[in-house]
Amino acid sequence: MSAPLRGLLAKTGLDGHDRGVKVVATMLRDAGMHVVYLGIHRSSEAIASAAAQEGVDVIGLSSLGGTHLVHAQELVERLRAHGLDDVSVVLGGTLPVEDIPALEALGVRAVLRPGASREEIVGAITRAAGAARRD
């Protein structure tokens, strides 16, 4: 029997609206994932460092403030700097559809927009975490 998938959730920048990401954390825990929630106003370096310490398979980044492209790029760069190329990144929040190709080009495995169902959210994050273990 393999260990539960491990996920880390966080919010970067000045975005302080965290109700949604807390709901997602509960959904993932209920689905059997070990979840670490870092909270709001975290830097990409702090997230990458925590990912290394916690040995996570996936990072869920929540963005409601419009700075998702900058923060996703910074996070991917920091993960590489820590040798964590195998950690999947999933982004959720109020994200414009037209930004999805740029996020995918950065290496973001899934983008979850407003209105995503519990099944879609848990499924996308679980698949991304599982892919990290297979890579």
PDB file of C-alpha atoms in Angstrom:
ATOM      1  CA  MET A   1       0.000   0.000   0.000  1.00  0.00           C
ATOM      2  CA  SER A   2       1.472   3.355  -0.991  1.00  0.00           C
ATOM      3  CA  ALA A   3       1.594   6.437   1.194  1.00  0.00           C
ATOM      4  CA  PRO A   4      -1.141   9.046   0.752  1.00  0.00           C
ATOM      5  CA  LEU A   5      -0.541  11.733  -1.833  1.00  0.00           C
ATOM      6  CA  ARG A   6       0.908  14.881  -0.285  1.00  0.00           C
ATOM      7  CA  GLY A   7      -0.245  18.346  -1.228  1.00  0.00           C
ATOM      8  CA  LEU A   8       0.614  21.881  -0.233  1.00  0.00           C
ATOM      9  CA  LEU A   9      -1.813  24.787  -0.688  1.00  0.00           C
ATOM     10  CA  ALA A  10      -0.893  28.452  -0.497  1.00  0.00           C
ATOM     11  CA  LYS A  11      -1.684  31.977  -1.638  1.00  0.00           C
ATOM     12  CA  THR A  12       0.974  34.328  -2.949  1.00  0.00           C
ATOM     13  CA  GLY A  13       1.295  38.064  -3.102  1.00  0.00           C
ATOM     14  CA  LEU A  14      -1.191  40.412  -1.496  1.00  0.00           C
ATOM     15  CA  ASP A  15      -4.272  38.269  -2.101  1.00  0.00           C
ATOM     16  CA  GLY A  16      -5.890  37.725   1.298  1.00  0.00           C
ATOM     17  CA  HIS A  17      -9.135  35.992   0.308  1.00  0.00           C
ATOM     18  CA  ASP A  18      -8.666  32.444   1.524  1.00  0.00           C
ATOM     19  CA  ARG A  19     -12.099  30.919   2.073  1.00  0.00           C
ATOM     20  CA  GLY A  20     -11.977  28.951  -1.193  1.00  0.00           C
ATOM     21  CA  VAL A  21      -8.528  27.479  -0.646  1.00  0.00           C
ATOM     22  CA  LYS A  22      -9.552  26.369   2.852  1.00  0.00           C
ATOM     23  CA  VAL A  23     -12.571  24.588   1.369  1.00  0.00           C
ATOM     24  CA  VAL A  24     -10.283  22.895  -1.159  1.00  0.00           C
ATOM     25  CA  ALA A  25      -7.954  21.794   1.649  1.00  0.00           C
ATOM     26  CA  THR A  26     -10.891  20.123   3.389  1.00  0.00           C
ATOM     27  CA  MET A  27     -12.012  18.454   0.148  1.00  0.00           C
ATOM     28  CA  LEU A  28      -8.550  17.006  -0.400  1.00  0.00           C
ATOM     29  CA  ARG A  29      -8.224  15.797   3.186  1.00  0.00           C
ATOM     30  CA  ASP A  30     -11.640  14.142   2.939  1.00  0.00           C
ATOM     31  CA  ALA A  31     -10.403  12.412  -0.229  1.00  0.00           C
ATOM     32  CA  GLY A  32      -7.430  10.958   1.674  1.00  0.00           C
ATOM     33  CA  MET A  33      -4.658  13.373   0.730  1.00  0.00           C
ATOM     34  CA  HIS A  34      -2.219  14.703   3.310  1.00  0.00           C
ATOM     35  CA  VAL A  35      -2.562  18.502   2.998  1.00  0.00           C
ATOM     36  CA  VAL A  36      -0.411  21.327   4.312  1.00  0.00           C
ATOM     37  CA  TYR A  37      -1.949  24.803   4.078  1.00  0.00           C
ATOM     38  CA  LEU A  38       0.642  27.580   4.312  1.00  0.00           C
ATOM     39  CA  GLY A  39      -1.809  30.449   4.405  1.00  0.00           C
ATOM     40  CA  ILE A  40      -1.876  33.833   2.716  1.00  0.00           C
ATOM     41  CA  HIS A  41       0.847  36.250   1.594  1.00  0.00           C
ATOM     42  CA  ARG A  42       3.486  33.570   0.981  1.00  0.00           C
ATOM     43  CA  SER A  43       6.449  34.140  -1.284  1.00  0.00           C
ATOM     44  CA  SER A  44       7.336  31.681  -4.018  1.00  0.00           C
ATOM     45  CA  GLU A  45      10.566  30.937  -2.139  1.00  0.00           C
ATOM     46  CA  ALA A  46       8.655  30.132   1.062  1.00  0.00           C
ATOM     47  CA  ILE A  47       6.332  27.811  -0.869  1.00  0.00           C
ATOM     48  CA  ALA A  48       9.214  26.018  -2.608  1.00  0.00           C
ATOM     49  CA  SER A  49      11.103  25.643   0.676  1.00  0.00           C
ATOM     50  CA  ALA A  50       8.023  24.208   2.398  1.00  0.00           C
ATOM     51  CA  ALA A  51       7.462  21.839  -0.535  1.00  0.00           C
ATOM     52  CA  ALA A  52      11.008  20.526  -0.096  1.00  0.00           C
ATOM     53  CA  GLN A  53      10.606  20.128   3.667  1.00  0.00           C
ATOM     54  CA  GLU A  54       7.205  18.439   3.405  1.00  0.00           C
ATOM     55  CA  GLY A  55       8.051  16.167   0.457  1.00  0.00           C
ATOM     56  CA  VAL A  56       4.896  17.073  -1.432  1.00  0.00           C
ATOM     57  CA  ASP A  57       3.682  15.695  -4.752  1.00  0.00           C
ATOM     58  CA  VAL A  58       1.598  18.721  -5.734  1.00  0.00           C
ATOM     59  CA  ILE A  59       1.268  22.405  -4.950  1.00  0.00           C
ATOM     60  CA  GLY A  60      -2.088  24.118  -5.261  1.00  0.00           C
ATOM     61  CA  LEU A  61      -1.705  27.848  -5.738  1.00  0.00           C
ATOM     62  CA  SER A  62      -4.814  29.976  -5.219  1.00  0.00           C
ATOM     63  CA  SER A  63      -5.022  33.302  -7.021  1.00  0.00           C
ATOM     64  CA  LEU A  64      -7.764  35.875  -6.962  1.00  0.00           C
ATOM     65  CA  GLY A  65      -5.648  39.001  -7.356  1.00  0.00           C
ATOM     66  CA  GLY A  66      -4.711  38.993 -11.052  1.00  0.00           C
ATOM     67  CA  THR A  67      -1.000  38.276 -10.541  1.00  0.00           C
ATOM     68  CA  HIS A  68      -1.230  34.566 -11.313  1.00  0.00           C
ATOM     69  CA  LEU A  69       1.147  34.573 -14.308  1.00  0.00           C
ATOM     70  CA  VAL A  70       3.941  36.276 -12.378  1.00  0.00           C
ATOM     71  CA  HIS A  71       3.528  34.117  -9.283  1.00  0.00           C
ATOM     72  CA  ALA A  72       3.205  30.861 -11.232  1.00  0.00           C
ATOM     73  CA  GLN A  73       6.407  31.616 -13.136  1.00  0.00           C
ATOM     74  CA  GLU A  74       8.251  32.556  -9.942  1.00  0.00           C
ATOM     75  CA  LEU A  75       7.070  29.391  -8.209  1.00  0.00           C
ATOM     76  CA  VAL A  76       8.107  27.117 -11.071  1.00  0.00           C
ATOM     77  CA  GLU A  77      11.543  28.803 -11.123  1.00  0.00           C
ATOM     78  CA  ARG A  78      11.960  28.425  -7.350  1.00  0.00           C
ATOM     79  CA  LEU A  79      10.927  24.754  -7.515  1.00  0.00           C
ATOM     80  CA  ARG A  80      13.581  24.152 -10.177  1.00  0.00           C
ATOM     81  CA  ALA A  81      16.155  25.951  -8.031  1.00  0.00           C
ATOM     82  CA  HIS A  82      15.311  23.552  -5.183  1.00  0.00           C
ATOM     83  CA  GLY A  83      15.563  20.513  -7.491  1.00  0.00           C
ATOM     84  CA  LEU A  84      11.804  19.936  -7.294  1.00  0.00           C
ATOM     85  CA  ASP A  85      11.036  19.712 -11.020  1.00  0.00           C
ATOM     86  CA  ASP A  86       8.903  16.639 -10.263  1.00  0.00           C
ATOM     87  CA  VAL A  87       6.433  18.526  -8.029  1.00  0.00           C
ATOM     88  CA  SER A  88       3.250  19.307  -9.939  1.00  0.00           C
ATOM     89  CA  VAL A  89       1.679  22.766  -9.767  1.00  0.00           C
ATOM     90  CA  VAL A  90      -2.070  23.361 -10.000  1.00  0.00           C
ATOM     91  CA  LEU A  91      -3.541  26.845 -10.103  1.00  0.00           C
ATOM     92  CA  GLY A  92      -7.053  27.799  -9.077  1.00  0.00           C
ATOM     93  CA  GLY A  93      -9.058  30.987  -8.747  1.00  0.00           C
ATOM     94  CA  THR A  94     -10.459  33.776 -10.854  1.00  0.00           C
ATOM     95  CA  LEU A  95      -8.249  33.193 -13.853  1.00  0.00           C
ATOM     96  CA  PRO A  96      -8.958  34.421 -17.390  1.00  0.00           C
ATOM     97  CA  VAL A  97      -9.403  31.629 -19.930  1.00  0.00           C
ATOM     98  CA  GLU A  98      -6.956  33.377 -22.250  1.00  0.00           C
ATOM     99  CA  ASP A  99      -4.165  32.938 -19.667  1.00  0.00           C
ATOM    100  CA  ILE A 100      -4.496  29.149 -19.512  1.00  0.00           C
ATOM    101  CA  PRO A 101      -2.119  28.439 -22.453  1.00  0.00           C
ATOM    102  CA  ALA A 102       0.584  30.622 -20.880  1.00  0.00           C
ATOM    103  CA  LEU A 103       0.143  28.841 -17.538  1.00  0.00           C
ATOM    104  CA  GLU A 104       0.354  25.440 -19.216  1.00  0.00           C
ATOM    105  CA  ALA A 105       3.500  26.570 -21.081  1.00  0.00           C
ATOM    106  CA  LEU A 106       5.054  27.340 -17.686  1.00  0.00           C
ATOM    107  CA  GLY A 107       4.339  23.759 -16.612  1.00  0.00           C
ATOM    108  CA  VAL A 108       1.153  24.240 -14.600  1.00  0.00           C
ATOM    109  CA  ARG A 109      -0.568  20.828 -14.758  1.00  0.00           C
ATOM    110  CA  ALA A 110      -4.148  21.996 -14.241  1.00  0.00           C
ATOM    111  CA  VAL A 111      -6.085  25.239 -14.030  1.00  0.00           C
ATOM    112  CA  LEU A 112      -9.285  25.313 -11.988  1.00  0.00           C
ATOM    113  CA  ARG A 113     -11.652  28.207 -12.538  1.00  0.00           C
ATOM    114  CA  PRO A 114     -14.699  29.429 -10.617  1.00  0.00           C
ATOM    115  CA  GLY A 115     -17.575  26.982 -10.669  1.00  0.00           C
ATOM    116  CA  ALA A 116     -15.404  23.848 -10.718  1.00  0.00           C
ATOM    117  CA  SER A 117     -17.145  21.015  -8.899  1.00  0.00           C
ATOM    118  CA  ARG A 118     -15.722  19.104  -5.962  1.00  0.00           C
ATOM    119  CA  GLU A 119     -15.129  16.143  -8.262  1.00  0.00           C
ATOM    120  CA  GLU A 120     -13.283  18.292 -10.801  1.00  0.00           C
ATOM    121  CA  ILE A 121     -11.109  19.898  -8.132  1.00  0.00           C
ATOM    122  CA  VAL A 122     -10.216  16.712  -6.280  1.00  0.00           C
ATOM    123  CA  GLY A 123      -9.752  14.829  -9.556  1.00  0.00           C
ATOM    124  CA  ALA A 124      -7.439  17.409 -11.133  1.00  0.00           C
ATOM    125  CA  ILE A 125      -5.265  17.777  -8.037  1.00  0.00           C
ATOM    126  CA  THR A 126      -5.137  14.031  -7.415  1.00  0.00           C
ATOM    127  CA  ARG A 127      -4.151  13.364 -11.047  1.00  0.00           C
ATOM    128  CA  ALA A 128      -1.464  16.057 -10.869  1.00  0.00           C
ATOM    129  CA  ALA A 129      -0.086  14.582  -7.626  1.00  0.00           C
ATOM    130  CA  GLY A 130      -0.140  11.063  -9.079  1.00  0.00           C
ATOM    131  CA  ALA A 131       1.630  12.285 -12.223  1.00  0.00           C
ATOM    132  CA  ALA A 132       4.363  13.766 -10.045  1.00  0.00           C
ATOM    133  CA  ARG A 133       4.953  10.353  -8.495  1.00  0.00           C
ATOM    134  CA  ARG A 134       5.108   8.683 -11.908  1.00  0.00           C
ATOM    135  CA  ASP A 135       7.478  11.228 -13.483  1.00  0.00           C
TER     136      ASP A 135
END
